[in-house]
Amino acid sequence: MRISLLATGRRRTFKGAPLTLLSLVAAAFACWVIYANIFVISDPLVLGILFVSSIYTLLFIVIGHSPNASDRPTVLDWGLSALSLAAGVFFFINAKEISDRITLLDPFTPAQFFFGASLLALTLEATRRTTGLGLTAVVGVFLLYNQFGYMLPPPFGHGISDFSYLLDILVFTTDGLFGVPVQVVASYVFLFVLFGTLLAKAGGGDFFFNLAASLTGKSAGGPAKVAIISSGLYGTMSGSPTSDVVATGSITIPIMRRLGYTKRFAGAVEVAASTGGSAMPPIMGSAAFILAEYTGTPYREIVFAAIIPALLYYFGVFLQVHFRSVRYSYRPYEDAVPPLAKTLKDGWPYLVPIAIIVVVLVAGYSPVFTAGAGAMAVIVASLFTKRTRMSLRDVVEGLAETTLRILPVAGACAAAGLVIGGLSMTGLGMKAANVILEVSAGVEVITLLVAAAVTIILGLGMPTPSAYILAAVLVGPALAKIGYPDLESHMFLLYFAILSALTPPIAVAALAAAAIAEEDPIIIALDAVRLAVVGFLIPFVFLWNPAILGQGDAFAVTLTILGGISAVSAIAVALEWAKFPGGGAMAWPMRIALFVCAVAAVTPQPMIAVAGMAGTAFLLATTYLHSRRGQTGTKAVLKEE
């Protein structure tokens, strides 16, 4: 059942003239998106309609109707593509008339009704092809509720029964299909994906891998640590845990297996590292842009708020991998590792675009301008050395690849827009918030646990942007009613939406790793959850001690950073049964004490935080000294099953 729900249409492989034509069309579309965002002021509704209809025109040709679809588009595919194009042409020709319509008052013309209803149907099919039946079923249920919810008793019933009313809100305004998710994808996300694609096209992926290998390749568990660093760097550009696993895991997992790492551990390391990339600044994947638009928080503020938690997450994964590698004597790289100085000398142009993005963000420019500047910087910086230089063909291929990479994201976000429009139209979001508060009896800790669980459940099998959007409209109001600020509560939801990618029973990132590691995805997912445990705990700190998001004075933020490092160290040591030289496994009372000190270290009360850090230092020192004398207890098993 899991596989059938997640099964998507097969992406076709084109060759020869069809490939050339597709690439040129996709590149031309990318150029139009750049022009519409940077050089002109576009009407949001018209921009959204043209973007979606153009994307669908390509999508039904590129992505087949089933996993076994042939490389040749069927008559149905051509028909759906033609209908998408016709809808785009119609809305473009009648853009002024549609923009001037008075919503819910002006009646539809037959053509408006036909093409509006067609876009609804096309969105469902595009969602099914790109994300599978899971999200499609969710959208279908919400559409049925929007249409027939008036038949339900209170509190879930509503007063809307006219399909024209539904169509008007969902298609002919920016509150539905062409709402925040699509607007974000058509601007920020597209341009940042272009930046990442061009950087990879110039050889940035190889540079990040070599940089990670230079830093950690020869230490204990070297290949696993390389996977952590390279996947984190790549993931912030891709924004998709699954594609990150496929891109970097296809290299790192076989290397770990060759050196004797277990299939489970090799897959879990890649999954935990790739999933965290969506939370790593400066790009953070598309969900962060949606968060910025949805909450009205400047993207620059979100980036700075996300830095400390993301680094603590990777610090936790890194420490756990290190301790387990020491415990089980996992070997470092056996192949030659490039010296750090040579890596930086050869690849310094790749750092220039990233530095420019950071500088432009700090200077206060918009995300659209920042992404455009970053993409241009990639092209210019690549010209600095012959080895990195991009040709015109490389740039065109990068533009085309960006368009093709955005297809599934656009499909998922268009579907999510339908859900948002329906929820706001029927008031279901606030009703769901009331149910959550009723279940938790208004107790804050229970409410947060319920919110986290609901967000993970909503995200099972879904792209991160869709998971976050559903959580924001269904769970977000409950956190707002308790009194939590927007930034802290939505960062909380974003983290759990991201982590749903590695959470059983579906764990889409683990499914991708399982195919490479040749291991059961559930086994990989369970170990990935353990490695990513800091990610499941740190969102609660957002709401308890906002200084971890950079909120507060310098003293509070600095103390919280130190407390976070202390807490993550304590958790990593306690979980991995740290084996110091000459020692054995840690006793359970010591682990519980470390967890207690970890909680104290991140409290907003300075004296308690200092006491927690001091307690952690004392317990780790005691454990180390006892292990040196062989007094910690039973010897650790040196072979991981």
Short mmCIF file of N, CA, C and O in Angstrom, two decimals, residues 105-179:
data_model
loop_
_atom_site.label_atom_id
_atom_site.label_comp_id
_atom_site.label_asym_id
_atom_site.label_seq_id
_atom_site.Cartn_x
_atom_site.Cartn_y
_atom_site.Cartn_z
N LEU A 105 -19.73 38.31 -7.39
CA LEU A 105 -20.84 39.14 -7.88
C LEU A 105 -21.01 39.01 -9.39
O LEU A 105 -22.12 38.83 -9.88
N ASP A 106 -19.92 39.13 -10.12
CA ASP A 106 -20.00 39.01 -11.59
C ASP A 106 -20.16 37.54 -11.98
O ASP A 106 -19.36 36.69 -11.56
N PRO A 107 -21.14 37.20 -12.79
CA PRO A 107 -21.33 35.80 -13.20
C PRO A 107 -20.24 35.38 -14.20
O PRO A 107 -19.63 36.21 -14.87
N PHE A 108 -20.04 34.06 -14.26
CA PHE A 108 -19.06 33.53 -15.21
C PHE A 108 -19.64 33.51 -16.62
O PHE A 108 -20.83 33.28 -16.83
N THR A 109 -18.77 33.74 -17.61
CA THR A 109 -19.13 33.42 -18.99
C THR A 109 -18.93 31.92 -19.17
O THR A 109 -18.21 31.28 -18.38
N PRO A 110 -19.55 31.31 -20.14
CA PRO A 110 -19.34 29.86 -20.36
C PRO A 110 -17.85 29.50 -20.50
O PRO A 110 -17.41 28.47 -19.99
N ALA A 111 -17.08 30.34 -21.20
CA ALA A 111 -15.65 30.04 -21.39
C ALA A 111 -14.89 30.14 -20.07
O ALA A 111 -14.02 29.30 -19.78
N GLN A 112 -15.21 31.13 -19.25
CA GLN A 112 -14.55 31.26 -17.95
C GLN A 112 -14.84 30.05 -17.07
O GLN A 112 -13.95 29.51 -16.41
N PHE A 113 -16.10 29.63 -17.07
CA PHE A 113 -16.48 28.47 -16.26
C PHE A 113 -15.75 27.22 -16.75
O PHE A 113 -15.22 26.45 -15.94
N PHE A 114 -15.70 27.03 -18.07
CA PHE A 114 -15.06 25.83 -18.62
C PHE A 114 -13.57 25.78 -18.28
O PHE A 114 -13.07 24.76 -17.78
N PHE A 115 -12.85 26.86 -18.56
CA PHE A 115 -11.41 26.84 -18.32
C PHE A 115 -11.08 26.86 -16.82
O PHE A 115 -10.07 26.29 -16.40
N GLY A 116 -11.92 27.50 -16.02
CA GLY A 116 -11.70 27.47 -14.57
C GLY A 116 -11.86 26.07 -14.02
O GLY A 116 -11.01 25.58 -13.24
N ALA A 117 -12.95 25.38 -14.42
CA ALA A 117 -13.16 24.00 -13.97
C ALA A 117 -12.07 23.08 -14.52
O ALA A 117 -11.63 22.14 -13.84
N SER A 118 -11.61 23.36 -15.74
CA SER A 118 -10.54 22.55 -16.33
C SER A 118 -9.26 22.66 -15.51
O SER A 118 -8.56 21.65 -15.29
N LEU A 119 -8.93 23.86 -15.04
CA LEU A 119 -7.72 24.02 -14.24
C LEU A 119 -7.81 23.25 -12.93
O LEU A 119 -6.81 22.72 -12.44
N LEU A 120 -9.01 23.18 -12.34
CA LEU A 120 -9.18 22.36 -11.13
C LEU A 120 -8.87 20.90 -11.43
O LEU A 120 -8.12 20.24 -10.70
N ALA A 121 -9.46 20.37 -12.50
CA ALA A 121 -9.24 18.97 -12.86
C ALA A 121 -7.77 18.72 -13.25
O ALA A 121 -7.18 17.70 -12.86
N LEU A 122 -7.18 19.64 -13.99
CA LEU A 122 -5.78 19.49 -14.39
C LEU A 122 -4.86 19.49 -13.18
O LEU A 122 -3.86 18.76 -13.14
N THR A 123 -5.19 20.29 -12.17
CA THR A 123 -4.37 20.33 -10.95
C THR A 123 -4.39 19.00 -10.23
O THR A 123 -3.36 18.52 -9.74
N LEU A 124 -5.55 18.38 -10.14
CA LEU A 124 -5.64 17.06 -9.48
C LEU A 124 -4.80 16.02 -10.23
O LEU A 124 -4.08 15.23 -9.60
N GLU A 125 -4.88 16.03 -11.56
CA GLU A 125 -4.10 15.06 -12.33
C GLU A 125 -2.61 15.36 -12.25
O GLU A 125 -1.77 14.45 -12.14
N ALA A 126 -2.24 16.64 -12.29
CA ALA A 126 -0.83 17.01 -12.15
C ALA A 126 -0.29 16.61 -10.78
O ALA A 126 0.84 16.12 -10.66
N THR A 127 -1.10 16.77 -9.75
CA THR A 127 -0.69 16.36 -8.39
C THR A 127 -0.50 14.86 -8.31
O THR A 127 0.46 14.37 -7.72
N ARG A 128 -1.42 14.12 -8.91
CA ARG A 128 -1.30 12.66 -8.89
C ARG A 128 -0.03 12.20 -9.60
O ARG A 128 0.67 11.31 -9.12
N ARG A 129 0.28 12.81 -10.72
CA ARG A 129 1.46 12.39 -11.47
C ARG A 129 2.77 12.75 -10.76
O ARG A 129 3.75 12.04 -10.89
N THR A 130 2.79 13.87 -10.05
CA THR A 130 4.04 14.34 -9.46
C THR A 130 4.25 13.91 -8.02
O THR A 130 5.39 13.77 -7.58
N THR A 131 3.18 13.71 -7.25
CA THR A 131 3.34 13.37 -5.83
C THR A 131 2.68 12.06 -5.44
O THR A 131 2.86 11.60 -4.32
N GLY A 132 1.90 11.47 -6.31
CA GLY A 132 1.22 10.23 -5.97
C GLY A 132 -0.19 10.46 -5.46
O GLY A 132 -0.70 11.58 -5.42
N LEU A 133 -0.82 9.36 -5.04
CA LEU A 133 -2.22 9.43 -4.62
C LEU A 133 -2.40 10.05 -3.25
O LEU A 133 -3.50 10.49 -2.91
N GLY A 134 -1.33 10.08 -2.42
CA GLY A 134 -1.46 10.59 -1.06
C GLY A 134 -1.99 12.00 -1.01
O GLY A 134 -3.08 12.27 -0.48
N LEU A 135 -1.21 12.95 -1.57
CA LEU A 135 -1.63 14.36 -1.56
C LEU A 135 -2.87 14.56 -2.41
O LEU A 135 -3.75 15.36 -2.07
N THR A 136 -2.99 13.81 -3.51
CA THR A 136 -4.17 13.94 -4.37
C THR A 136 -5.44 13.60 -3.61
O THR A 136 -6.46 14.29 -3.72
N ALA A 137 -5.37 12.53 -2.81
CA ALA A 137 -6.53 12.13 -2.02
C ALA A 137 -6.88 13.19 -0.98
O ALA A 137 -8.05 13.50 -0.76
N VAL A 138 -5.85 13.78 -0.36
CA VAL A 138 -6.09 14.83 0.63
C VAL A 138 -6.80 16.02 -0.02
O VAL A 138 -7.79 16.54 0.51
N VAL A 139 -6.30 16.43 -1.17
CA VAL A 139 -6.92 17.56 -1.88
C VAL A 139 -8.34 17.21 -2.29
O VAL A 139 -9.27 18.03 -2.16
N GLY A 140 -8.53 15.99 -2.78
CA GLY A 140 -9.87 15.56 -3.17
C GLY A 140 -10.86 15.59 -2.02
O GLY A 140 -12.01 16.03 -2.18
N VAL A 141 -10.41 15.14 -0.85
CA VAL A 141 -11.27 15.15 0.34
C VAL A 141 -11.66 16.58 0.70
O VAL A 141 -12.83 16.87 1.01
N PHE A 142 -10.69 17.49 0.66
CA PHE A 142 -10.99 18.88 1.00
C PHE A 142 -11.94 19.51 -0.03
O PHE A 142 -12.83 20.29 0.33
N LEU A 143 -11.76 19.17 -1.31
CA LEU A 143 -12.67 19.71 -2.32
C LEU A 143 -14.09 19.18 -2.11
O LEU A 143 -15.08 19.93 -2.26
N LEU A 144 -14.20 17.90 -1.76
CA LEU A 144 -15.53 17.34 -1.46
C LEU A 144 -16.14 18.02 -0.25
O LEU A 144 -17.35 18.30 -0.21
N TYR A 145 -15.29 18.29 0.75
CA TYR A 145 -15.79 18.99 1.94
C TYR A 145 -16.26 20.40 1.57
O TYR A 145 -17.31 20.86 2.04
N ASN A 146 -15.48 21.08 0.73
CA ASN A 146 -15.86 22.43 0.32
C ASN A 146 -17.22 22.43 -0.38
O ASN A 146 -18.03 23.34 -0.19
N GLN A 147 -17.48 21.39 -1.18
CA GLN A 147 -18.71 21.34 -1.96
C GLN A 147 -19.90 20.80 -1.17
O GLN A 147 -21.02 21.29 -1.31
N PHE A 148 -19.65 19.79 -0.33
CA PHE A 148 -20.77 19.12 0.34
C PHE A 148 -20.74 19.25 1.86
O PHE A 148 -21.55 18.62 2.54
N GLY A 149 -19.82 20.07 2.37
CA GLY A 149 -19.72 20.22 3.83
C GLY A 149 -20.94 20.84 4.46
O GLY A 149 -21.17 20.68 5.67
N TYR A 150 -21.76 21.52 3.66
CA TYR A 150 -22.98 22.12 4.21
C TYR A 150 -23.94 21.06 4.75
O TYR A 150 -24.85 21.35 5.54
N MET A 151 -23.73 19.79 4.35
CA MET A 151 -24.60 18.72 4.79
C MET A 151 -24.19 18.16 6.16
O MET A 151 -24.93 17.38 6.75
N LEU A 152 -23.00 18.56 6.64
CA LEU A 152 -22.52 18.05 7.92
C LEU A 152 -23.11 18.86 9.07
O LEU A 152 -23.42 20.04 8.93
N PRO A 153 -23.26 18.20 10.25
CA PRO A 153 -23.77 18.92 11.41
C PRO A 153 -22.68 19.81 12.00
O PRO A 153 -21.50 19.65 11.70
N PRO A 154 -23.05 20.77 12.86
CA PRO A 154 -22.05 21.60 13.55
C PRO A 154 -21.15 20.71 14.40
O PRO A 154 -21.57 19.63 14.83
N PRO A 155 -19.89 21.08 14.65
CA PRO A 155 -19.28 22.36 14.28
C PRO A 155 -18.60 22.36 12.91
O PRO A 155 -18.00 23.35 12.52
N PHE A 156 -18.65 21.22 12.19
CA PHE A 156 -17.87 21.12 10.96
C PHE A 156 -18.65 21.51 9.70
O PHE A 156 -18.08 21.59 8.62
N GLY A 157 -19.93 21.74 9.82
CA GLY A 157 -20.70 22.15 8.65
C GLY A 157 -20.42 23.59 8.26
O GLY A 157 -19.90 24.38 9.03
N HIS A 158 -20.76 23.93 7.01
CA HIS A 158 -20.63 25.32 6.55
C HIS A 158 -21.80 25.64 5.63
O HIS A 158 -22.64 24.76 5.34
N GLY A 159 -21.90 26.86 5.17
CA GLY A 159 -23.08 27.28 4.42
C GLY A 159 -22.89 27.42 2.93
O GLY A 159 -23.68 28.09 2.27
N ILE A 160 -21.84 26.81 2.37
CA ILE A 160 -21.54 26.97 0.94
C ILE A 160 -22.00 25.73 0.18
O ILE A 160 -21.59 24.60 0.51
N SER A 161 -22.84 25.92 -0.83
CA SER A 161 -23.33 24.76 -1.59
C SER A 161 -23.23 24.96 -3.10
O SER A 161 -23.49 24.04 -3.87
N ASP A 162 -22.87 26.15 -3.55
CA ASP A 162 -22.83 26.47 -4.98
C ASP A 162 -21.42 26.25 -5.54
O ASP A 162 -20.44 26.81 -5.04
N PHE A 163 -21.30 25.42 -6.58
CA PHE A 163 -20.00 25.14 -7.17
C PHE A 163 -19.37 26.40 -7.76
O PHE A 163 -18.16 26.57 -7.75
N SER A 164 -20.20 27.31 -8.28
CA SER A 164 -19.67 28.55 -8.85
C SER A 164 -18.97 29.38 -7.79
O SER A 164 -17.94 30.02 -8.06
N TYR A 165 -19.51 29.36 -6.58
CA TYR A 165 -18.88 30.07 -5.46
C TYR A 165 -17.50 29.48 -5.19
O TYR A 165 -16.50 30.19 -5.06
N LEU A 166 -17.47 28.15 -5.14
CA LEU A 166 -16.20 27.44 -4.92
C LEU A 166 -15.20 27.75 -6.01
O LEU A 166 -14.03 28.07 -5.75
N LEU A 167 -15.63 27.70 -7.26
CA LEU A 167 -14.75 27.93 -8.40
C LEU A 167 -14.22 29.37 -8.40
O LEU A 167 -13.05 29.61 -8.70
N ASP A 168 -15.07 30.30 -8.05
CA ASP A 168 -14.68 31.71 -8.04
C ASP A 168 -13.54 31.95 -7.06
O ASP A 168 -12.56 32.63 -7.36
N ILE A 169 -13.66 31.39 -5.86
CA ILE A 169 -12.63 31.60 -4.83
C ILE A 169 -11.34 30.86 -5.18
O ILE A 169 -10.23 31.39 -5.05
N LEU A 170 -11.49 29.63 -5.63
CA LEU A 170 -10.31 28.77 -5.81
C LEU A 170 -9.51 29.08 -7.08
O LEU A 170 -8.31 28.83 -7.12
N VAL A 171 -10.15 29.59 -8.12
CA VAL A 171 -9.46 29.79 -9.40
C VAL A 171 -9.34 31.25 -9.80
O VAL A 171 -8.33 31.66 -10.38
N PHE A 172 -10.32 32.05 -9.47
CA PHE A 172 -10.34 33.42 -9.99
C PHE A 172 -9.90 34.46 -8.96
O PHE A 172 -10.17 35.65 -9.12
N THR A 173 -9.25 34.01 -7.90
CA THR A 173 -8.64 34.93 -6.93
C THR A 173 -7.26 34.38 -6.56
O THR A 173 -6.89 33.27 -6.96
N THR A 174 -6.52 35.14 -5.79
CA THR A 174 -5.21 34.66 -5.30
C THR A 174 -5.33 34.05 -3.92
O THR A 174 -4.35 33.96 -3.18
N ASP A 175 -6.53 33.59 -3.56
CA ASP A 175 -6.74 32.91 -2.28
C ASP A 175 -6.77 31.40 -2.42
O ASP A 175 -6.89 30.69 -1.41
N GLY A 176 -6.68 30.88 -3.63
CA GLY A 176 -6.80 29.45 -3.84
C GLY A 176 -5.65 28.88 -4.64
O GLY A 176 -4.49 28.93 -4.23
N LEU A 177 -5.98 28.36 -5.82
CA LEU A 177 -4.99 27.71 -6.68
C LEU A 177 -3.79 28.61 -6.96
O LEU A 177 -2.65 28.15 -6.99
N PHE A 178 -4.02 29.90 -7.13
CA PHE A 178 -2.94 30.83 -7.45
C PHE A 178 -2.55 31.68 -6.25
O PHE A 178 -2.13 32.83 -6.38
N GLY A 179 -2.69 31.09 -5.07
CA GLY A 179 -2.39 31.78 -3.82
C GLY A 179 -0.92 31.78 -3.47
O GLY A 179 -0.04 31.62 -4.33
#
